Short mmCIF file of C-alpha atoms and ligand atoms in Angstrom, two decimals:
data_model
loop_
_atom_site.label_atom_id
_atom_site.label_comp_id
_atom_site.label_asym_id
_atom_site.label_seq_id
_atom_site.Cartn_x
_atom_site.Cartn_y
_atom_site.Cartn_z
CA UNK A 1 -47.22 126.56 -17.65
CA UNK A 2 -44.38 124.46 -17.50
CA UNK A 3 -42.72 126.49 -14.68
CA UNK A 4 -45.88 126.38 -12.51
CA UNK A 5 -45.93 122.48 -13.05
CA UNK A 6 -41.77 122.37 -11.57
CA UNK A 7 -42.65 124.52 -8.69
CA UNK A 8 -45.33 122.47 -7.51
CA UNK A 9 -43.77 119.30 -8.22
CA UNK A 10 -40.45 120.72 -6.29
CA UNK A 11 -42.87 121.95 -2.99
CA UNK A 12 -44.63 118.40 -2.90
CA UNK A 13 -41.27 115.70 -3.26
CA UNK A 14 -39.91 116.44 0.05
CA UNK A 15 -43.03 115.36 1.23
CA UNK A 16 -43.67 112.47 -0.37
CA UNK A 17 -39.92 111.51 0.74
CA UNK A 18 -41.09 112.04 4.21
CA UNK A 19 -44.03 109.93 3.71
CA UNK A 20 -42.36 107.14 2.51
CA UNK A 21 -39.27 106.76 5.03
CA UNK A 22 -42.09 106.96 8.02
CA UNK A 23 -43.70 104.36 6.12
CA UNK A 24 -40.72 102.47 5.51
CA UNK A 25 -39.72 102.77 9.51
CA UNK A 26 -43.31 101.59 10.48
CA UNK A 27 -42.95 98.03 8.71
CA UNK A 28 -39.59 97.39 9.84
CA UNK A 29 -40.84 97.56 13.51
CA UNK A 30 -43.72 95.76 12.82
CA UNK A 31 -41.43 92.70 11.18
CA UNK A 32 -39.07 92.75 14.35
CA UNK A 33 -41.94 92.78 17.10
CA UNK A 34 -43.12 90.19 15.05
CA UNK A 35 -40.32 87.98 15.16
CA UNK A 36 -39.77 89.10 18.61
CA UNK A 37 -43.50 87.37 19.21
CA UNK A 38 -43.31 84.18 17.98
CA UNK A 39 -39.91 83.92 19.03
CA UNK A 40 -41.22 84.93 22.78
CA UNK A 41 -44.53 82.63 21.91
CA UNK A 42 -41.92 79.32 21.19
CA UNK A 43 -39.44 80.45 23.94
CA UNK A 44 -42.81 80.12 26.51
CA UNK A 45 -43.79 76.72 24.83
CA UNK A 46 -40.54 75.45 24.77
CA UNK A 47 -39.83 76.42 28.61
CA UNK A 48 -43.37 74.71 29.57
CA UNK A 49 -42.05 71.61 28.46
CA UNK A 50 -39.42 72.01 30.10
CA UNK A 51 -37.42 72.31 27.09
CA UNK A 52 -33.89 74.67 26.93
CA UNK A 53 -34.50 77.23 24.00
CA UNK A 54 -32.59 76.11 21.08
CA UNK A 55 -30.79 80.10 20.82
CA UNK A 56 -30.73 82.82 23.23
CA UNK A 57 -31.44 85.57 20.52
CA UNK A 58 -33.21 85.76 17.48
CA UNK A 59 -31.24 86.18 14.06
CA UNK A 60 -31.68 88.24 11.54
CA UNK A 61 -32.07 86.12 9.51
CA UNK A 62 -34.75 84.18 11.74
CA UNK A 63 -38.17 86.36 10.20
CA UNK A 64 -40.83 83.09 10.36
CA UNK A 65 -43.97 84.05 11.50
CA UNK A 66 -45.30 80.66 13.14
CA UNK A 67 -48.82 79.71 12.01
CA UNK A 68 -51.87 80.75 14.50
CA UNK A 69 -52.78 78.07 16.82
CA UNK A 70 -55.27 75.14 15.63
CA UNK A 71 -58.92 76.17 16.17
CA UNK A 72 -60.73 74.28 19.66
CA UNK A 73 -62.04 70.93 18.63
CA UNK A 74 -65.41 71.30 16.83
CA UNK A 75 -67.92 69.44 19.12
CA UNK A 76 -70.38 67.04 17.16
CA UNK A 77 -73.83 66.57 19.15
CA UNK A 78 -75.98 63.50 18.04
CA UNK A 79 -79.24 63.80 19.01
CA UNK A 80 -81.72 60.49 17.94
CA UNK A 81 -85.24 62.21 17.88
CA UNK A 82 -88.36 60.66 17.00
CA UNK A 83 -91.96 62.38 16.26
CA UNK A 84 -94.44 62.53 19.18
CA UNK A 85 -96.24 65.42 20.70
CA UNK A 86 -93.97 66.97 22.57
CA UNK A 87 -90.99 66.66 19.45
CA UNK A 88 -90.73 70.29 18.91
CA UNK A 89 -90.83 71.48 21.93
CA UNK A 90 -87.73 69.26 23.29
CA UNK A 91 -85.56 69.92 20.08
CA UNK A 92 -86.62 73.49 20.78
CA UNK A 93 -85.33 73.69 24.45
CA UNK A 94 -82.13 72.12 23.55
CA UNK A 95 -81.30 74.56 20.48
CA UNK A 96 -81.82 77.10 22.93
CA UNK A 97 -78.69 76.06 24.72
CA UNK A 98 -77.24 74.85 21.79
CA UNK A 99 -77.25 77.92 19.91
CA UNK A 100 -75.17 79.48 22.99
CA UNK A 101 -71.94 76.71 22.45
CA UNK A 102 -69.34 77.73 20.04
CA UNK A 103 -67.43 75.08 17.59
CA UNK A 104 -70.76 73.38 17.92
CA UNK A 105 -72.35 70.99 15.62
CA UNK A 106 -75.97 69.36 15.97
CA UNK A 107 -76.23 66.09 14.16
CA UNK A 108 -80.06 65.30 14.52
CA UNK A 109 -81.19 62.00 13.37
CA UNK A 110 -84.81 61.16 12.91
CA UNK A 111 -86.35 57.68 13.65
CA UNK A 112 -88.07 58.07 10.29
CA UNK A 113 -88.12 56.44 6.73
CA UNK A 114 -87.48 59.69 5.40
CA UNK A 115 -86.74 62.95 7.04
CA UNK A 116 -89.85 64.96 8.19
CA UNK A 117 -90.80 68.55 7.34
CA UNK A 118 -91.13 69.04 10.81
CA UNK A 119 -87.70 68.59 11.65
CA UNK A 120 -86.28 70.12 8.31
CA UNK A 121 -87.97 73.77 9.01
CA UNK A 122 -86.96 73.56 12.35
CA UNK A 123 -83.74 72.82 11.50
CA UNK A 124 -83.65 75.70 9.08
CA UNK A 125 -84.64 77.96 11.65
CA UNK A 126 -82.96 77.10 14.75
CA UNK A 127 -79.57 79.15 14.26
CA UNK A 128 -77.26 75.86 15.50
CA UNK A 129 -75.21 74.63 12.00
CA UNK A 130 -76.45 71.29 11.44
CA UNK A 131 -76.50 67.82 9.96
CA UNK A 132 -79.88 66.16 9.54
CA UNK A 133 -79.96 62.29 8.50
CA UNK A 134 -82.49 59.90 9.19
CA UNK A 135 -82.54 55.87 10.12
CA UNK A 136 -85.75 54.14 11.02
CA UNK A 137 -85.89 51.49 13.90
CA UNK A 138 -86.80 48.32 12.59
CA UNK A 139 -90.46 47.59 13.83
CA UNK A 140 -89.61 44.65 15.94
CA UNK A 141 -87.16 46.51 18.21
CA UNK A 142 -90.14 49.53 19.02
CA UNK A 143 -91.29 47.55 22.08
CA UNK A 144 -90.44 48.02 25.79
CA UNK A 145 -87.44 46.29 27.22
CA UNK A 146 -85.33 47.25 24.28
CA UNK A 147 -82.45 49.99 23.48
CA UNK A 148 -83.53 52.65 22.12
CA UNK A 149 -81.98 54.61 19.16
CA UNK A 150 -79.45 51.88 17.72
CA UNK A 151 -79.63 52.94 14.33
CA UNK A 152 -79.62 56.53 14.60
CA UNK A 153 -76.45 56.83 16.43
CA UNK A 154 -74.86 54.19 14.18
CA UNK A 155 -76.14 56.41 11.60
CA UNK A 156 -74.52 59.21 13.11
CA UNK A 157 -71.15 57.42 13.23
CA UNK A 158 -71.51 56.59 9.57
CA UNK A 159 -71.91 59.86 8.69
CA UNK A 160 -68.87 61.02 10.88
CA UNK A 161 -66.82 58.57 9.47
CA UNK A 162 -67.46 59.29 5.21
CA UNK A 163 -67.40 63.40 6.10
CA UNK A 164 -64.72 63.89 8.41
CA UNK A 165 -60.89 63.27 8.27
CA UNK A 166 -57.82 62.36 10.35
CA UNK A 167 -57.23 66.41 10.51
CA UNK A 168 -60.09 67.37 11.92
CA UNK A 169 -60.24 68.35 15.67
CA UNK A 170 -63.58 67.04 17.23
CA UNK A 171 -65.31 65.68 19.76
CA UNK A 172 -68.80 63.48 19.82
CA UNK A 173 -71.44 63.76 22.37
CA UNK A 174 -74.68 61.39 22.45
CA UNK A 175 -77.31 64.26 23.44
CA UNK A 176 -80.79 62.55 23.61
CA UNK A 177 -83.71 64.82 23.18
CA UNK A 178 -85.38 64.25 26.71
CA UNK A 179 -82.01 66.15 28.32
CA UNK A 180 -80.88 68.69 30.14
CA UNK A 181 -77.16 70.04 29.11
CA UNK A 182 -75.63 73.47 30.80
CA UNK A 183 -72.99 75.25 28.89
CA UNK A 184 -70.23 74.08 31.15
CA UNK A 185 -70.85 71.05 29.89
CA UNK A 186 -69.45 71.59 26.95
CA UNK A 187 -66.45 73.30 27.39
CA UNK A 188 -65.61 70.80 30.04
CA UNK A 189 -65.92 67.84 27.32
CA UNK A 190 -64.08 70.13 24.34
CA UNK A 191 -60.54 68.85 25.92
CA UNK A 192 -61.38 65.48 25.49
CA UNK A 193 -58.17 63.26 24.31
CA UNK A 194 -59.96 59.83 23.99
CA UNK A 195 -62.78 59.00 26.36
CA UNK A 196 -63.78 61.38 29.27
CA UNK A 197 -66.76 60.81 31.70
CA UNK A 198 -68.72 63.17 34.34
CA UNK A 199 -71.34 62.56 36.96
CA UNK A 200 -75.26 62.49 35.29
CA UNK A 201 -77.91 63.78 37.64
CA UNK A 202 -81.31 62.58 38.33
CA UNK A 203 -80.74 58.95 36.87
CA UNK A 204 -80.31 55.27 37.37
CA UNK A 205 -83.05 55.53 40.10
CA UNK A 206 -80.50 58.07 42.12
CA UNK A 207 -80.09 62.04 42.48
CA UNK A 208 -76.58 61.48 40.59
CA UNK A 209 -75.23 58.58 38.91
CA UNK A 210 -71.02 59.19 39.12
CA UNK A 211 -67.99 57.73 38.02
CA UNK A 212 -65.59 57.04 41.13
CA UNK A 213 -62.10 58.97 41.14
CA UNK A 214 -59.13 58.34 42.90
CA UNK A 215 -55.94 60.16 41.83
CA UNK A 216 -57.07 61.72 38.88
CA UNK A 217 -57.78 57.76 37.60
CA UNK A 218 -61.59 56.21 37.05
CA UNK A 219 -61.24 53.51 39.46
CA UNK A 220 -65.10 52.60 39.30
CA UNK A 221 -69.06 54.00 39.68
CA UNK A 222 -71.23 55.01 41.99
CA UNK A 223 -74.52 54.03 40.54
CA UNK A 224 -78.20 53.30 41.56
CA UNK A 225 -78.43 50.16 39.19
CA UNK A 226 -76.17 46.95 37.66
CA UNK A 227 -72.63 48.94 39.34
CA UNK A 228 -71.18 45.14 37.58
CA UNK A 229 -71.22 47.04 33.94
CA UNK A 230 -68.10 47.25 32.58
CA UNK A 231 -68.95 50.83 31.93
CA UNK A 232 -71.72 51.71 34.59
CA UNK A 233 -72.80 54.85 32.88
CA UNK A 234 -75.54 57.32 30.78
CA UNK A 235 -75.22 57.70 27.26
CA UNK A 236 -75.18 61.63 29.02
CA UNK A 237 -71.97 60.55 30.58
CA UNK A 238 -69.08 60.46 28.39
CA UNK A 239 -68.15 62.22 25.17
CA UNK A 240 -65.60 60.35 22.46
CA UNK A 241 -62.25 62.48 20.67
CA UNK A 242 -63.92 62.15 16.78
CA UNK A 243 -60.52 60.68 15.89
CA UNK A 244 -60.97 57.72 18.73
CA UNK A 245 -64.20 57.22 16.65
CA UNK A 246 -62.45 57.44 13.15
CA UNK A 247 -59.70 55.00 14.50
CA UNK A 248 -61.98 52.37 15.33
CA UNK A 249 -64.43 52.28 12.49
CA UNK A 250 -66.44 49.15 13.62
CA UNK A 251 -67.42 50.49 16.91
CA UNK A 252 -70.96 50.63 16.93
CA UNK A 253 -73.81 50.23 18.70
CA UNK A 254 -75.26 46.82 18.83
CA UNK A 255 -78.41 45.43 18.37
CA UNK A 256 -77.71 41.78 18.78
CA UNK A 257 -77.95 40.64 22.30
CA UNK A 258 -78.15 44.05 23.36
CA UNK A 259 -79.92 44.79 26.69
CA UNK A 260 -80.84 48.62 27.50
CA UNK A 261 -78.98 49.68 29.75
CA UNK A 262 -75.96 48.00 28.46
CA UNK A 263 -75.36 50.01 25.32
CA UNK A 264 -72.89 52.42 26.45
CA UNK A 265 -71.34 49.73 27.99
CA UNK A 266 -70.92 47.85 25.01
CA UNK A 267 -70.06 50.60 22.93
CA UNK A 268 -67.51 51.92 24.85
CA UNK A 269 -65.95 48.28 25.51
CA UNK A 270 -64.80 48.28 21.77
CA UNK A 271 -62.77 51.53 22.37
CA UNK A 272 -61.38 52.61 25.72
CA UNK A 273 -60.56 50.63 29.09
CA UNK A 274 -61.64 51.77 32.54
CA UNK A 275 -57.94 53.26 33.15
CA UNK A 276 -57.82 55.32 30.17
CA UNK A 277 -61.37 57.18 31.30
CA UNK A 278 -60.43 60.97 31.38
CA UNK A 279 -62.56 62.55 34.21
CA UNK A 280 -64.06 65.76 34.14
CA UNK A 281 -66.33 67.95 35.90
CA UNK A 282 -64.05 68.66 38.88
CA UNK A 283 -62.91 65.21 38.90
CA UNK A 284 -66.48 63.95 38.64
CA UNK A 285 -68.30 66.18 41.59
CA UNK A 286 -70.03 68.35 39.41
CA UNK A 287 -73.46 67.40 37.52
CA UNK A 288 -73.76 69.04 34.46
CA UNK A 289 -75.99 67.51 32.71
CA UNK A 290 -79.41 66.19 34.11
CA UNK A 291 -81.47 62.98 32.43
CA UNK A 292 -84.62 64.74 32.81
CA UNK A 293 -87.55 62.96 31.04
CA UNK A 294 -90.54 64.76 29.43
CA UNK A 295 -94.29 63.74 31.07
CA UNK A 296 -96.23 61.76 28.38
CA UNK A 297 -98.90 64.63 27.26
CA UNK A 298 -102.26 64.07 27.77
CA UNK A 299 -104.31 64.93 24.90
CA UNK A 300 -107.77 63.00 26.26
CA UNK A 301 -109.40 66.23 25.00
CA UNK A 302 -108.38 66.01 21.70
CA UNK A 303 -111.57 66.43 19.21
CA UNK A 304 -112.07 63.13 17.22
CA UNK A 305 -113.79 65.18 14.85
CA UNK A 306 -114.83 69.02 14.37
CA UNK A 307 -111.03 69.33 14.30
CA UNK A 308 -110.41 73.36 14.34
CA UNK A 309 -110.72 75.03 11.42
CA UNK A 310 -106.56 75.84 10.78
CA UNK A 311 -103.88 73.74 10.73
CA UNK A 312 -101.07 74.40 13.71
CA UNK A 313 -98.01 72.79 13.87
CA UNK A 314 -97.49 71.90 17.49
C1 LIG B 401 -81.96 55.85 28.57
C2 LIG B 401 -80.64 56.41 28.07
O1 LIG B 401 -80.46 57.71 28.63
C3 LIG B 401 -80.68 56.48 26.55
O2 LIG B 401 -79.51 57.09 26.07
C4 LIG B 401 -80.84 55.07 26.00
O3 LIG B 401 -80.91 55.08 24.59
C5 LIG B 401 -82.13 54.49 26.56
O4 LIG B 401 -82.15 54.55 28.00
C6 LIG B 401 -82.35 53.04 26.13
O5 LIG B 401 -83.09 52.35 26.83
O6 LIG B 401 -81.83 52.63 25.11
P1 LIG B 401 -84.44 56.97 28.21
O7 LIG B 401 -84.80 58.31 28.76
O8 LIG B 401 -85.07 55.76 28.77
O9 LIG B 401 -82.89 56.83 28.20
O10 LIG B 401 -84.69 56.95 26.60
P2 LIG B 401 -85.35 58.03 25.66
O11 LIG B 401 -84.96 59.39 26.06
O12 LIG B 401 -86.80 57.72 25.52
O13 LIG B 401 -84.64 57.68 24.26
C7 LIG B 401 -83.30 58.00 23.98
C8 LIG B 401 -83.19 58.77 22.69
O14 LIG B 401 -83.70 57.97 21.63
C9 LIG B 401 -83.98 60.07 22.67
O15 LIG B 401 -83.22 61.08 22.03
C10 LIG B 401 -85.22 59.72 21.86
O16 LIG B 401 -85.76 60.80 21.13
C11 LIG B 401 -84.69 58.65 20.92
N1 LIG B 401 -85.73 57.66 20.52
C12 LIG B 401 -86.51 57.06 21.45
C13 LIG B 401 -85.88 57.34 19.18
O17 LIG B 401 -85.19 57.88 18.33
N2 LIG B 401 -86.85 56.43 18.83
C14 LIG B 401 -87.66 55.84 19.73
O18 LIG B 401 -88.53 55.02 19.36
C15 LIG B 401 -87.48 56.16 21.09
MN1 LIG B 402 -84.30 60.14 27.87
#
């Protein structure tokens, strides 16, 4: 019995031996190419900055494997929404394109006293990750000739500035309802480093509202209506780095004296100046993003009574 057990155990050990020094071999290499990388992977950084490389070869000693790059910047959508007829249908056709934009998040804010169960099982269901807060406009500023959606982007900026930190990469976007955003968009405001702006179409009674570039610099705006604004520009226009917003913590949107019209103005006032305007969008010649606005629905056939006999969300 005991012989059997020797002779076996004597016919498998070289084996095992075997196995062990290929196995042995296999990590080395992988530790060398991988000090080889990053070494290569600084050597490349340190040449694009025009930078000498601090040593010509790597040590033995030298075995760090440098950290994977920081994820892109998360990009924070706030969308002020309020309930009407056509509510679904608009939140509906953006989460169709928002659902396409990675490091996305939608925070939707409802001009509500509480948040509907509209917007909540939507929400639920639309497959964007989400945030969903509510502020209701004060009664006396529902009337025509006034801003629109104050509160909820102020609530918006509240909420970015209790649940987000000084680490965070980010960048916020004012995406009303009404829109029209393409994916470029996005990817062309994820660089953002403090304020950048792009051409809006179909707005300020023109085909194309734009900022004016010369030399890579915002030098002024091609605009339809008031080109004296500090900031002649759509809410559609410009997206803000999240730490730009985090920085200055009592930029907000104002209510007093506030003309629409003038609210991006006056928002942006409190945190950027005309020269520090980052242009995108091919140095503002591209439209990306359209202010369409939805048709008021006509629902003059609407049964006062004999309603129908099931309930449909619309
Ligand atoms: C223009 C600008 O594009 C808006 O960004 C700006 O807020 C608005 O003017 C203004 O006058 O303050 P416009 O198409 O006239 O836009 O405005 P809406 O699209 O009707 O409203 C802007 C956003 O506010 C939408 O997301 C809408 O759903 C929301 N809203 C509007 C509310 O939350 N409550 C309201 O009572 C009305
Ligand atoms: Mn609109």
């Amino acid at each position: 019995m005991k012989s059997i057990f020797y002779s076996r155990f004597f016919i498998l050990l070289p084996w095992v031996l075997i196995v062990i020094i290929v196995m042995d071999i296999d990590t080395k290499r992988s530790s060398v190419r991988s000090t080889a990388g990053s070494y290569l992977a600084r050597l490349g950084d340190a040449q694009r900055r025009g930078e000498k490389p601090a040593h010509a070869a790597p040590s033995a000693a030298n075995r760090t494997v440098l950290p994977p790059p920081p994820p892109p910047p998360l990009i924070y959508a706030v969308t002020p929404t309020y309930s009407r007829a056509v509510q679904k249908a608009e939140l509906t056709r953006l989460a169709n394109t928002f659902r396409q934009v990675p490091r996305f998040h939608w925070v939707v804010v409802e001009d509500a006293g509480a948040r509907t169960e509209l917007v909540a099982r939507f929400l639920a269901r639309c497959g964007v990750p989400y945030t969903h807060l509510n502020a209701l406009t004060p009664r006396r500023f529902k009337r025509t000739g006034m801003p629109r959606a104050t509160e909820q982007r102020n609530a918006a900026l509240g909420w970015l500035r209790t649940h987000r930190d000084t680490r965070e990469p980010g960048v916020v976007f004012f995406a009303d309802d009404d829109n029209t955003y393409s994916l470029e968009l996005f990817e062309e405001m994820r660089s953002t480093r403090g304020v950048s702006v792009w051409p809006v179409g179909l707005v300020g009674g023109r085909r194309y509202e734009r900022p004016v570039v010369e030399n890579g610099k915002v030098v002024g705006w091609y605009t339809g209506w008031r080109a004296d604004r500090p900031f002649a520009i759509d809410m559609a226009g410009f997206a803000v780095n999240l730490q730009v917003i985090l920085a200055n913590p009592r930029a907000l949107f104002k209510r007093r004296g506030a003309k629409p019209g003038m609210q991006e103005s006056d928002f942006l006032k409190q945190i950027t100046k005309l020269e520090e305007l980052e242009p995108k969008a091919r140095n503002c010649t591209q439209v990306l993003v359209w202010h369409t606005r939805t048709e008021k629905v006509n629902l003059g056939n609407e049964p006062k009574r004999h309603q129908d006999s099931v309930m449909i969300e619309v």
